[in-house]
PDB file of C-alpha atoms in Angstrom:
ATOM      1  CA  MET A   1      27.493 -38.083  -6.231  1.00  0.00           C
ATOM      2  CA  THR A   2      25.415 -34.397  -6.814  1.00  0.00           C
ATOM      3  CA  PHE A   3      26.923 -33.474  -3.694  1.00  0.00           C
ATOM      4  CA  PHE A   4      30.270 -34.551  -4.501  1.00  0.00           C
ATOM      5  CA  ARG A   5      30.330 -32.996  -8.011  1.00  0.00           C
ATOM      6  CA  HIS A   6      29.595 -29.311  -6.105  1.00  0.00           C
ATOM      7  CA  PHE A   7      32.159 -29.501  -3.716  1.00  0.00           C
ATOM      8  CA  ILE A   8      34.742 -30.885  -6.199  1.00  0.00           C
ATOM      9  CA  ILE A   9      33.459 -27.496  -8.273  1.00  0.00           C
ATOM     10  CA  ALA A  10      33.506 -25.107  -4.969  1.00  0.00           C
ATOM     11  CA  PHE A  11      36.862 -26.664  -3.817  1.00  0.00           C
ATOM     12  CA  VAL A  12      38.746 -25.152  -7.542  1.00  0.00           C
ATOM     13  CA  LEU A  13      37.170 -22.389  -7.579  1.00  0.00           C
ATOM     14  CA  LEU A  14      38.504 -21.588  -3.941  1.00  0.00           C
ATOM     15  CA  LEU A  15      42.028 -22.544  -5.381  1.00  0.00           C
ATOM     16  CA  PHE A  16      41.046 -20.253  -8.147  1.00  0.00           C
ATOM     17  CA  SER A  17      40.280 -17.511  -6.141  1.00  0.00           C
ATOM     18  CA  ALA A  18      43.543 -18.104  -3.293  1.00  0.00           C
ATOM     19  CA  LYS A  19      46.065 -17.934  -6.112  1.00  0.00           C
ATOM     20  CA  THR A  20      44.788 -14.671  -7.997  1.00  0.00           C
ATOM     21  CA  PHE A  21      43.926 -12.959  -4.716  1.00  0.00           C
ATOM     22  CA  SER A  22      47.997 -13.901  -4.222  1.00  0.00           C
ATOM     23  CA  GLN A  23      49.237 -13.403  -7.301  1.00  0.00           C
ATOM     24  CA  THR A  24      47.145  -9.753  -6.814  1.00  0.00           C
ATOM     25  CA  LYS A  25      48.676  -9.083  -3.949  1.00  0.00           C
ATOM     26  CA  ASP A  26      52.508  -9.585  -4.987  1.00  0.00           C
ATOM     27  CA  SER A  27      52.094  -7.517  -7.610  1.00  0.00           C
ATOM     28  CA  ILE A  28      51.208  -4.480  -5.826  1.00  0.00           C
ATOM     29  CA  VAL A  29      54.068  -1.692  -6.090  1.00  0.00           C
ATOM     30  CA  ILE A  30      53.808   1.389  -4.004  1.00  0.00           C
ATOM     31  CA  THR A  31      54.960   4.398  -5.635  1.00  0.00           C
ATOM     32  CA  PRO A  32      57.552   6.263  -3.196  1.00  0.00           C
ATOM     33  CA  PRO A  33      56.254   9.533  -2.835  1.00  0.00           C
ATOM     34  CA  ASP A  34      58.996  11.893  -3.946  1.00  0.00           C
ATOM     35  CA  THR A  35      58.192   9.859  -7.357  1.00  0.00           C
ATOM     36  CA  ILE A  36      55.220  10.259  -7.705  1.00  0.00           C
ATOM     37  CA  LYS A  37      54.551  12.813 -10.663  1.00  0.00           C
ATOM     38  CA  ILE A  38      52.264  15.891 -10.587  1.00  0.00           C
ATOM     39  CA  LYS A  39      51.027  17.190 -14.160  1.00  0.00           C
ATOM     40  CA  ILE A  40      50.370  20.688 -14.093  1.00  0.00           C
ATOM     41  CA  SER A  41      47.742  21.830 -16.312  1.00  0.00           C
ATOM     42  CA  ASN A  42      48.246  24.276 -18.887  1.00  0.00           C
ATOM     43  CA  TRP A  43      44.181  25.792 -17.918  1.00  0.00           C
ATOM     44  CA  LYS A  44      44.252  29.115 -15.854  1.00  0.00           C
ATOM     45  CA  ALA A  45      41.074  29.395 -14.899  1.00  0.00           C
ATOM     46  CA  LYS A  46      39.642  32.832 -13.078  1.00  0.00           C
ATOM     47  CA  ASN A  47      36.182  33.423 -11.537  1.00  0.00           C
ATOM     48  CA  THR A  48      34.646  36.340 -10.836  1.00  0.00           C
ATOM     49  CA  ILE A  49      31.049  37.663  -8.980  1.00  0.00           C
ATOM     50  CA  GLY A  50      30.331  40.723  -7.148  1.00  0.00           C
ATOM     51  CA  PHE A  51      27.299  42.461  -6.361  1.00  0.00           C
ATOM     52  CA  ASP A  52      27.686  46.667  -5.992  1.00  0.00           C
ATOM     53  CA  LEU A  53      24.332  48.389  -4.039  1.00  0.00           C
ATOM     54  CA  SER A  54      24.137  52.468  -3.499  1.00  0.00           C
ATOM     55  CA  GLU A  55      21.324  54.071  -2.299  1.00  0.00           C
ATOM     56  CA  ILE A  56      20.061  57.161  -0.311  1.00  0.00           C
ATOM     57  CA  ALA A  57      16.937  57.925   1.379  1.00  0.00           C
ATOM     58  CA  PHE A  58      15.119  61.115   3.116  1.00  0.00           C
ATOM     59  CA  LEU A  59      12.710  61.535   5.618  1.00  0.00           C
ATOM     60  CA  ASN A  60      11.357  64.843   6.324  1.00  0.00           C
ATOM     61  CA  TRP A  61      14.044  66.507   4.704  1.00  0.00           C
ATOM     62  CA  SER A  62      13.868  69.933   4.130  1.00  0.00           C
ATOM     63  CA  ALA A  63      15.912  70.396   1.416  1.00  0.00           C
ATOM     64  CA  GLY A  64      13.836  67.759  -0.445  1.00  0.00           C
ATOM     65  CA  GLY A  65      15.152  64.771  -2.461  1.00  0.00           C
ATOM     66  CA  VAL A  66      13.892  61.350  -3.492  1.00  0.00           C
ATOM     67  CA  SER A  67      14.423  57.873  -2.165  1.00  0.00           C
ATOM     68  CA  SER A  68      16.152  55.826  -4.334  1.00  0.00           C
ATOM     69  CA  VAL A  69      18.101  52.391  -4.433  1.00  0.00           C
ATOM     70  CA  SER A  70      20.241  50.800  -7.430  1.00  0.00           C
ATOM     71  CA  GLY A  71      21.742  47.238  -7.688  1.00  0.00           C
ATOM     72  CA  LEU A  72      24.778  45.820 -10.195  1.00  0.00           C
ATOM     73  CA  LEU A  73      25.530  42.180 -10.371  1.00  0.00           C
ATOM     74  CA  LYS A  74      28.116  41.438 -12.271  1.00  0.00           C
ATOM     75  CA  GLY A  75      30.284  38.301 -13.480  1.00  0.00           C
ATOM     76  CA  ASN A  76      34.392  37.864 -14.695  1.00  0.00           C
ATOM     77  CA  PHE A  77      34.782  34.456 -16.226  1.00  0.00           C
ATOM     78  CA  SER A  78      38.035  33.519 -17.864  1.00  0.00           C
ATOM     79  CA  ARG A  79      39.826  30.516 -18.807  1.00  0.00           C
ATOM     80  CA  ILE A  80      43.614  31.219 -20.641  1.00  0.00           C
ATOM     81  CA  TYR A  81      45.548  28.233 -22.029  1.00  0.00           C
ATOM     82  CA  ASP A  82      49.371  29.251 -22.204  1.00  0.00           C
ATOM     83  CA  ARG A  83      51.660  26.819 -23.955  1.00  0.00           C
ATOM     84  CA  GLU A  84      54.966  27.971 -25.337  1.00  0.00           C
ATOM     85  CA  ASN A  85      54.508  29.465 -28.444  1.00  0.00           C
ATOM     86  CA  ILE A  86      50.470  28.968 -28.110  1.00  0.00           C
ATOM     87  CA  LYS A  87      47.801  30.978 -26.488  1.00  0.00           C
ATOM     88  CA  TRP A  88      44.322  31.188 -25.835  1.00  0.00           C
ATOM     89  CA  GLY A  89      42.064  33.495 -24.153  1.00  0.00           C
ATOM     90  CA  ASN A  90      38.574  33.330 -23.064  1.00  0.00           C
ATOM     91  CA  GLU A  91      36.298  35.859 -20.950  1.00  0.00           C
ATOM     92  CA  LEU A  92      32.718  36.202 -20.708  1.00  0.00           C
ATOM     93  CA  ILE A  93      31.355  38.937 -18.862  1.00  0.00           C
ATOM     94  CA  VAL A  94      27.736  39.689 -17.726  1.00  0.00           C
ATOM     95  CA  LYS A  95      26.546  42.876 -16.023  1.00  0.00           C
ATOM     96  CA  TYR A  96      23.376  43.781 -15.497  1.00  0.00           C
ATOM     97  CA  GLY A  97      21.816  46.320 -12.757  1.00  0.00           C
ATOM     98  CA  VAL A  98      18.455  47.849 -12.168  1.00  0.00           C
ATOM     99  CA  ASN A  99      17.071  51.198 -10.267  1.00  0.00           C
ATOM    100  CA  LYS A 100      13.937  52.182  -8.056  1.00  0.00           C
ATOM    101  CA  GLN A 101      12.840  55.465  -7.380  1.00  0.00           C
ATOM    102  CA  ASP A 102       9.896  56.385  -4.750  1.00  0.00           C
ATOM    103  CA  GLY A 103       6.943  56.785  -7.561  1.00  0.00           C
ATOM    104  CA  ILE A 104       8.559  55.407 -10.493  1.00  0.00           C
ATOM    105  CA  GLU A 105       8.695  51.418 -11.683  1.00  0.00           C
ATOM    106  CA  PHE A 106      12.512  49.508 -11.606  1.00  0.00           C
ATOM    107  CA  ARG A 107      14.249  51.189 -14.082  1.00  0.00           C
ATOM    108  CA  LYS A 108      17.362  48.895 -16.055  1.00  0.00           C
ATOM    109  CA  THR A 109      20.537  50.785 -15.369  1.00  0.00           C
ATOM    110  CA  ASP A 110      22.854  48.337 -17.040  1.00  0.00           C
ATOM    111  CA  ASP A 111      23.237  45.168 -19.173  1.00  0.00           C
ATOM    112  CA  GLN A 112      25.517  43.353 -21.590  1.00  0.00           C
ATOM    113  CA  LEU A 113      26.667  39.800 -22.203  1.00  0.00           C
ATOM    114  CA  GLN A 114      29.950  40.249 -23.462  1.00  0.00           C
ATOM    115  CA  PHE A 115      32.396  36.917 -25.085  1.00  0.00           C
ATOM    116  CA  ASN A 116      35.687  37.354 -26.624  1.00  0.00           C
ATOM    117  CA  SER A 117      38.292  34.517 -27.728  1.00  0.00           C
ATOM    118  CA  THR A 118      41.484  34.911 -29.151  1.00  0.00           C
ATOM    119  CA  VAL A 119      43.892  32.390 -29.987  1.00  0.00           C
ATOM    120  CA  GLY A 120      47.455  32.882 -30.979  1.00  0.00           C
ATOM    121  CA  TYR A 121      50.475  31.600 -32.469  1.00  0.00           C
ATOM    122  CA  ARG A 122      54.086  32.939 -31.991  1.00  0.00           C
ATOM    123  CA  LYS A 123      57.141  31.447 -33.290  1.00  0.00           C
ATOM    124  CA  ASP A 124      59.482  31.612 -30.661  1.00  0.00           C
ATOM    125  CA  THR A 125      59.040  31.915 -26.456  1.00  0.00           C
ATOM    126  CA  LEU A 126      60.952  34.773 -26.262  1.00  0.00           C
ATOM    127  CA  SER A 127      58.287  37.035 -28.684  1.00  0.00           C
ATOM    128  CA  ASN A 128      55.344  39.329 -27.216  1.00  0.00           C
ATOM    129  CA  TRP A 129      53.912  39.465 -30.778  1.00  0.00           C
ATOM    130  CA  TYR A 130      51.298  36.679 -32.185  1.00  0.00           C
ATOM    131  CA  HIS A 131      49.524  35.686 -35.142  1.00  0.00           C
ATOM    132  CA  SER A 132      46.214  35.517 -34.157  1.00  0.00           C
ATOM    133  CA  ALA A 133      42.916  35.641 -34.972  1.00  0.00           C
ATOM    134  CA  LYS A 134      40.059  36.709 -32.768  1.00  0.00           C
ATOM    135  CA  PHE A 135      36.408  36.676 -32.049  1.00  0.00           C
ATOM    136  CA  ASN A 136      33.947  39.072 -29.826  1.00  0.00           C
ATOM    137  CA  PHE A 137      30.075  38.607 -28.996  1.00  0.00           C
ATOM    138  CA  ASN A 138      28.582  41.740 -27.440  1.00  0.00           C
ATOM    139  CA  THR A 139      24.310  41.717 -26.592  1.00  0.00           C
ATOM    140  CA  GLN A 140      22.220  42.175 -23.884  1.00  0.00           C
ATOM    141  CA  PHE A 141      19.763  40.187 -21.730  1.00  0.00           C
ATOM    142  CA  THR A 142      16.382  42.226 -21.554  1.00  0.00           C
ATOM    143  CA  ASN A 143      14.474  45.071 -23.592  1.00  0.00           C
ATOM    144  CA  GLY A 144      15.619  48.838 -23.434  1.00  0.00           C
ATOM    145  CA  TYR A 145      13.356  51.625 -22.861  1.00  0.00           C
ATOM    146  CA  ALA A 146      14.190  55.438 -23.845  1.00  0.00           C
ATOM    147  CA  TYR A 147      11.939  55.811 -20.881  1.00  0.00           C
ATOM    148  CA  PRO A 148       9.953  57.005 -19.356  1.00  0.00           C
ATOM    149  CA  ASN A 149       8.081  55.352 -22.353  1.00  0.00           C
ATOM    150  CA  THR A 150       8.293  52.030 -21.010  1.00  0.00           C
ATOM    151  CA  ASP A 151       5.523  51.026 -24.173  1.00  0.00           C
ATOM    152  CA  VAL A 152       7.870  50.548 -26.850  1.00  0.00           C
ATOM    153  CA  PRO A 153      11.190  49.029 -26.618  1.00  0.00           C
ATOM    154  CA  ILE A 154      14.111  50.646 -28.323  1.00  0.00           C
ATOM    155  CA  SER A 155      16.261  47.549 -28.521  1.00  0.00           C
ATOM    156  CA  LYS A 156      15.744  43.609 -26.892  1.00  0.00           C
ATOM    157  CA  PRO A 157      17.689  40.360 -26.637  1.00  0.00           C
ATOM    158  CA  PHE A 158      19.392  39.894 -29.999  1.00  0.00           C
ATOM    159  CA  ALA A 159      18.277  43.248 -30.957  1.00  0.00           C
ATOM    160  CA  PRO A 160      21.000  44.658 -32.032  1.00  0.00           C
ATOM    161  CA  ALA A 161      24.047  41.514 -31.070  1.00  0.00           C
ATOM    162  CA  TYR A 162      27.645  42.363 -32.704  1.00  0.00           C
ATOM    163  CA  THR A 163      30.126  40.005 -33.276  1.00  0.00           C
ATOM    164  CA  PHE A 164      33.458  40.866 -34.842  1.00  0.00           C
ATOM    165  CA  LEU A 165      35.629  37.924 -35.948  1.00  0.00           C
ATOM    166  CA  GLY A 166      39.043  38.368 -38.192  1.00  0.00           C
ATOM    167  CA  VAL A 167      42.705  37.608 -38.774  1.00  0.00           C
ATOM    168  CA  GLY A 168      45.888  39.959 -37.097  1.00  0.00           C
ATOM    169  CA  ALA A 169      49.059  40.519 -34.728  1.00  0.00           C
ATOM    170  CA  GLU A 170      48.682  40.834 -30.527  1.00  0.00           C
ATOM    171  CA  TYR A 171      51.266  42.269 -28.636  1.00  0.00           C
ATOM    172  CA  SER A 172      50.974  40.364 -25.238  1.00  0.00           C
ATOM    173  CA  ASN A 173      53.253  41.633 -22.717  1.00  0.00           C
ATOM    174  CA  LYS A 174      52.353  39.536 -19.510  1.00  0.00           C
ATOM    175  CA  ALA A 175      55.334  41.710 -17.212  1.00  0.00           C
ATOM    176  CA  GLU A 176      53.513  45.150 -18.564  1.00  0.00           C
ATOM    177  CA  LYS A 177      49.747  43.593 -18.016  1.00  0.00           C
ATOM    178  CA  ILE A 178      49.126  44.826 -21.242  1.00  0.00           C
ATOM    179  CA  ASN A 179      47.365  43.189 -24.683  1.00  0.00           C
ATOM    180  CA  VAL A 180      47.296  44.959 -27.664  1.00  0.00           C
ATOM    181  CA  TYR A 181      45.526  43.450 -31.098  1.00  0.00           C
ATOM    182  CA  ILE A 182      45.353  45.002 -34.422  1.00  0.00           C
ATOM    183  CA  SER A 183      43.451  43.568 -37.155  1.00  0.00           C
ATOM    184  CA  PRO A 184      43.558  44.585 -41.250  1.00  0.00           C
ATOM    185  CA  LEU A 185      40.912  42.167 -42.211  1.00  0.00           C
ATOM    186  CA  THR A 186      37.482  41.923 -39.351  1.00  0.00           C
ATOM    187  CA  MET A 187      34.117  41.219 -39.997  1.00  0.00           C
ATOM    188  CA  LYS A 188      31.847  42.904 -38.288  1.00  0.00           C
ATOM    189  CA  ASN A 189      28.325  41.612 -38.341  1.00  0.00           C
ATOM    190  CA  THR A 190      24.946  43.216 -36.505  1.00  0.00           C
ATOM    191  CA  LEU A 191      21.836  41.771 -36.124  1.00  0.00           C
ATOM    192  CA  VAL A 192      18.669  43.254 -35.059  1.00  0.00           C
ATOM    193  CA  LEU A 193      16.093  39.775 -34.882  1.00  0.00           C
ATOM    194  CA  ASP A 194      13.546  41.747 -33.653  1.00  0.00           C
ATOM    195  CA  GLN A 195      11.470  43.092 -37.132  1.00  0.00           C
ATOM    196  CA  ARG A 196       9.938  45.973 -35.715  1.00  0.00           C
ATOM    197  CA  LEU A 197      13.181  46.833 -35.278  1.00  0.00           C
ATOM    198  CA  ALA A 198      14.948  46.211 -38.016  1.00  0.00           C
ATOM    199  CA  ASN A 199      11.897  47.475 -40.071  1.00  0.00           C
ATOM    200  CA  GLN A 200      12.544  50.977 -38.734  1.00  0.00           C
ATOM    201  CA  GLY A 201      16.587  50.453 -39.751  1.00  0.00           C
ATOM    202  CA  ALA A 202      17.621  50.408 -35.991  1.00  0.00           C
ATOM    203  CA  PHE A 203      21.400  50.358 -35.678  1.00  0.00           C
ATOM    204  CA  GLY A 204      22.259  50.373 -38.745  1.00  0.00           C
ATOM    205  CA  VAL A 205      20.494  47.456 -40.971  1.00  0.00           C
ATOM    206  CA  GLU A 206      18.511  48.515 -44.219  1.00  0.00           C
ATOM    207  CA  LYS A 207      15.121  49.948 -42.972  1.00  0.00           C
ATOM    208  CA  ALA A 208      11.819  48.251 -44.576  1.00  0.00           C
ATOM    209  CA  VAL A 209      10.688  49.999 -47.296  1.00  0.00           C
ATOM    210  CA  TYR A 210       6.850  51.753 -47.853  1.00  0.00           C
ATOM    211  CA  ASP A 211       5.216  52.726 -51.074  1.00  0.00           C
ATOM    212  CA  ALA A 212       3.196  56.504 -50.612  1.00  0.00           C
ATOM    213  CA  ASP A 213       0.833  55.162 -48.889  1.00  0.00           C
ATOM    214  CA  GLY A 214       2.165  53.694 -45.691  1.00  0.00           C
ATOM    215  CA  VAL A 215       1.749  49.795 -47.406  1.00  0.00           C
ATOM    216  CA  LEU A 216       5.022  47.768 -46.723  1.00  0.00           C
ATOM    217  CA  ILE A 217       6.692  46.531 -49.867  1.00  0.00           C
ATOM    218  CA  ARG A 218       9.397  44.944 -48.702  1.00  0.00           C
ATOM    219  CA  GLU A 219      10.709  44.293 -44.916  1.00  0.00           C
ATOM    220  CA  GLY A 220      13.831  45.795 -42.798  1.00  0.00           C
ATOM    221  CA  LYS A 221      16.243  43.237 -42.996  1.00  0.00           C
ATOM    222  CA  LYS A 222      17.618  41.706 -39.693  1.00  0.00           C
ATOM    223  CA  SER A 223      21.338  41.927 -40.229  1.00  0.00           C
ATOM    224  CA  LYS A 224      24.165  44.126 -41.761  1.00  0.00           C
ATOM    225  CA  THR A 225      27.977  42.414 -42.315  1.00  0.00           C
ATOM    226  CA  GLU A 226      30.927  45.126 -42.837  1.00  0.00           C
ATOM    227  CA  LEU A 227      34.138  44.301 -43.017  1.00  0.00           C
ATOM    228  CA  GLY A 228      36.643  47.036 -41.712  1.00  0.00           C
ATOM    229  CA  PHE A 229      40.023  47.277 -39.612  1.00  0.00           C
ATOM    230  CA  LEU A 230      40.156  46.580 -35.540  1.00  0.00           C
ATOM    231  CA  ILE A 231      42.274  47.752 -33.191  1.00  0.00           C
ATOM    232  CA  THR A 232      41.462  46.499 -29.624  1.00  0.00           C
ATOM    233  CA  SER A 233      43.891  46.775 -26.299  1.00  0.00           C
ATOM    234  CA  HIS A 234      43.478  45.917 -22.584  1.00  0.00           C
ATOM    235  CA  PHE A 235      45.426  47.250 -19.797  1.00  0.00           C
ATOM    236  CA  LYS A 236      45.103  45.800 -15.995  1.00  0.00           C
ATOM    237  CA  ARG A 237      47.944  46.830 -13.518  1.00  0.00           C
ATOM    238  CA  GLU A 238      47.962  48.324  -9.410  1.00  0.00           C
ATOM    239  CA  ILE A 239      49.121  51.687  -9.533  1.00  0.00           C
ATOM    240  CA  PHE A 240      48.477  52.304  -6.659  1.00  0.00           C
ATOM    241  CA  LYS A 241      48.290  49.704  -2.909  1.00  0.00           C
ATOM    242  CA  ASN A 242      45.363  48.422  -3.404  1.00  0.00           C
ATOM    243  CA  ILE A 243      43.694  50.638  -6.341  1.00  0.00           C
ATOM    244  CA  THR A 244      43.708  49.140  -9.502  1.00  0.00           C
ATOM    245  CA  PHE A 245      43.159  50.526 -12.887  1.00  0.00           C
ATOM    246  CA  GLU A 246      42.047  48.669 -16.404  1.00  0.00           C
ATOM    247  CA  ASN A 247      41.150  50.135 -19.335  1.00  0.00           C
ATOM    248  CA  ARG A 248      39.822  48.103 -22.467  1.00  0.00           C
ATOM    249  CA  LEU A 249      39.696  50.408 -26.258  1.00  0.00           C
ATOM    250  CA  ASN A 250      38.184  49.010 -29.459  1.00  0.00           C
ATOM    251  CA  LEU A 251      38.488  50.840 -32.641  1.00  0.00           C
ATOM    252  CA  TYR A 252      37.157  49.940 -36.014  1.00  0.00           C
ATOM    253  CA  SER A 253      36.332  51.167 -39.144  1.00  0.00           C
ATOM    254  CA  ASP A 254      34.537  50.097 -41.788  1.00  0.00           C
ATOM    255  CA  TYR A 255      36.632  50.126 -45.509  1.00  0.00           C
ATOM    256  CA  ILE A 256      33.458  50.052 -47.361  1.00  0.00           C
ATOM    257  CA  ASN A 257      30.866  52.566 -45.762  1.00  0.00           C
ATOM    258  CA  GLN A 258      32.747  55.881 -44.998  1.00  0.00           C
ATOM    259  CA  PHE A 259      36.099  54.066 -44.148  1.00  0.00           C
ATOM    260  CA  GLY A 260      37.878  56.778 -41.188  1.00  0.00           C
ATOM    261  CA  ASN A 261      34.314  57.031 -39.371  1.00  0.00           C
ATOM    262  CA  ILE A 262      35.513  55.413 -36.179  1.00  0.00           C
ATOM    263  CA  ASP A 263      32.980  53.248 -34.036  1.00  0.00           C
ATOM    264  CA  ILE A 264      34.425  53.681 -30.419  1.00  0.00           C
ATOM    265  CA  ASP A 265      33.712  51.784 -27.510  1.00  0.00           C
ATOM    266  CA  TRP A 266      36.130  52.575 -24.471  1.00  0.00           C
ATOM    267  CA  GLN A 267      35.707  51.333 -21.272  1.00  0.00           C
ATOM    268  CA  ALA A 268      37.741  52.401 -18.062  1.00  0.00           C
ATOM    269  CA  GLN A 269      37.748  51.426 -14.317  1.00  0.00           C
ATOM    270  CA  LEU A 270      39.184  51.626 -11.038  1.00  0.00           C
ATOM    271  CA  ASP A 271      38.699  49.225  -8.461  1.00  0.00           C
ATOM    272  CA  LEU A 272      39.624  50.354  -4.552  1.00  0.00           C
ATOM    273  CA  VAL A 273      40.028  47.138  -2.604  1.00  0.00           C
ATOM    274  CA  VAL A 274      38.956  47.414   0.776  1.00  0.00           C
ATOM    275  CA  ASN A 275      39.364  43.615   1.887  1.00  0.00           C
ATOM    276  CA  GLU A 276      39.467  40.198   0.453  1.00  0.00           C
ATOM    277  CA  TYR A 277      35.329  40.376  -0.062  1.00  0.00           C
ATOM    278  CA  VAL A 278      35.162  44.425  -0.391  1.00  0.00           C
ATOM    279  CA  ARG A 279      35.758  47.099  -3.321  1.00  0.00           C
ATOM    280  CA  ALA A 280      34.833  50.396  -4.581  1.00  0.00           C
ATOM    281  CA  ASN A 281      34.620  51.360  -8.197  1.00  0.00           C
ATOM    282  CA  ILE A 282      34.721  53.960 -10.102  1.00  0.00           C
ATOM    283  CA  GLY A 283      34.302  53.750 -13.872  1.00  0.00           C
ATOM    284  CA  PHE A 284      32.899  54.947 -17.356  1.00  0.00           C
ATOM    285  CA  ASN A 285      31.483  53.900 -20.735  1.00  0.00           C
ATOM    286  CA  LEU A 286      32.422  56.318 -23.765  1.00  0.00           C
ATOM    287  CA  ILE A 287      30.643  54.771 -26.900  1.00  0.00           C
ATOM    288  CA  TYR A 288      30.279  56.274 -29.740  1.00  0.00           C
ATOM    289  CA  ASP A 289      28.814  54.672 -33.423  1.00  0.00           C
ATOM    290  CA  ASP A 290      27.527  56.287 -36.874  1.00  0.00           C
ATOM    291  CA  ASP A 291      24.829  53.498 -36.793  1.00  0.00           C
ATOM    292  CA  ILE A 292      23.244  54.009 -33.491  1.00  0.00           C
ATOM    293  CA  LYS A 293      20.694  56.945 -34.157  1.00  0.00           C
ATOM    294  CA  ALA A 294      19.963  58.438 -30.481  1.00  0.00           C
ATOM    295  CA  LYS A 295      16.144  58.648 -29.713  1.00  0.00           C
ATOM    296  CA  GLU A 296      14.578  61.563 -28.061  1.00  0.00           C
ATOM    297  CA  GLU A 297      11.113  62.306 -26.234  1.00  0.00           C
ATOM    298  CA  ARG A 298       9.304  65.746 -27.770  1.00  0.00           C
ATOM    299  CA  ALA A 299       5.893  66.667 -27.258  1.00  0.00           C
ATOM    300  CA  GLY A 300       5.153  63.681 -25.886  1.00  0.00           C
ATOM    301  CA  GLU A 301       6.574  62.033 -29.326  1.00  0.00           C
ATOM    302  CA  GLN A 302       9.694  59.404 -29.085  1.00  0.00           C
ATOM    303  CA  ILE A 303      11.664  60.727 -32.447  1.00  0.00           C
ATOM    304  CA  THR A 304      15.094  59.647 -33.863  1.00  0.00           C
ATOM    305  CA  VAL A 305      17.526  61.922 -33.948  1.00  0.00           C
ATOM    306  CA  GLY A 306      21.626  61.409 -34.961  1.00  0.00           C
ATOM    307  CA  PRO A 307      24.134  59.629 -33.561  1.00  0.00           C
ATOM    308  CA  LYS A 308      25.444  60.570 -30.460  1.00  0.00           C
ATOM    309  CA  ILE A 309      28.480  60.393 -27.690  1.00  0.00           C
ATOM    310  CA  GLN A 310      26.781  57.599 -25.854  1.00  0.00           C
ATOM    311  CA  LEU A 311      28.670  58.258 -21.960  1.00  0.00           C
ATOM    312  CA  LYS A 312      27.675  56.159 -18.712  1.00  0.00           C
ATOM    313  CA  GLN A 313      29.829  57.022 -15.748  1.00  0.00           C
ATOM    314  CA  THR A 314      28.958  54.234 -12.586  1.00  0.00           C
ATOM    315  CA  LEU A 315      30.809  54.549  -8.474  1.00  0.00           C
ATOM    316  CA  GLY A 316      29.701  51.915  -6.443  1.00  0.00           C
ATOM    317  CA  ILE A 317      30.939  49.705  -3.209  1.00  0.00           C
ATOM    318  CA  GLY A 318      30.046  45.990  -2.560  1.00  0.00           C
ATOM    319  CA  MET A 319      30.894  42.321  -2.698  1.00  0.00           C
ATOM    320  CA  VAL A 320      33.180  40.489  -4.352  1.00  0.00           C
ATOM    321  CA  TYR A 321      34.086  36.786  -4.593  1.00  0.00           C
ATOM    322  CA  ASN A 322      36.713  35.047  -6.052  1.00  0.00           C
ATOM    323  CA  PHE A 323      37.184  31.238  -7.312  1.00  0.00           C
TER     324      PHE A 323
END
């Protein structure tokens, strides 16, 4: 009896499975290839990683010289959302470079971590003007020194770090490959998250207060907030065959603290394309910020002087990979 009951149950399950399979099989619909819809994403992604190398070596060179080698690792990662009247651009820039000379330790030549994000809305698809909001963050990866003094760092990660947050209008022209952003209301925040540097009043934060005997009364502040006017521009175009010119300019002036005294960050670069993976580049970066005081070595002692124009020039050849 038990065997018969199990047989009946197995038979019923078999019939049920066959029926289900038949229904599933009959319900299969093959979509013709010409009716398949491909969804196009509004996000555009571009990633670029590069490594530049420069080297000079001497052996029994009668005119003299110092052998050296320099390397620069860099990356640029962008994510852009573009749909009708809305545009949201995000960009991450990283750079780190070192130099090694005979008899001298490794020295940092470049150090940058920067993130930019701009979201905008325009009234129609014919206009190149957007109502925009912009956020920018900039700091470094490792300590910086006033060489040859490597005992006391003059900068550190997040000391300084800068953030900009504001609203305004952006002109974005795809055909001309130019972006101009104008903000009459931008908040700039300077962070110095190292107490020693904050106590010195580095990068414009309020320095520590000491009494007549040099006893600390109040620690220096680790942040400074400003409200001002910001203009940024970005231009990138192939000016000759296989030669691309890129220009970035940031201008900022604080309303409260010496309005009209302009902070400048200007970067320009020429990329000379050899082939898909090899490029040479020539560039410079000019910075002027009244809050950044220069360091000088005098009589073996490091002293702080007034603000100066900062200028960096680069020339390199290396490998580039886009994905």
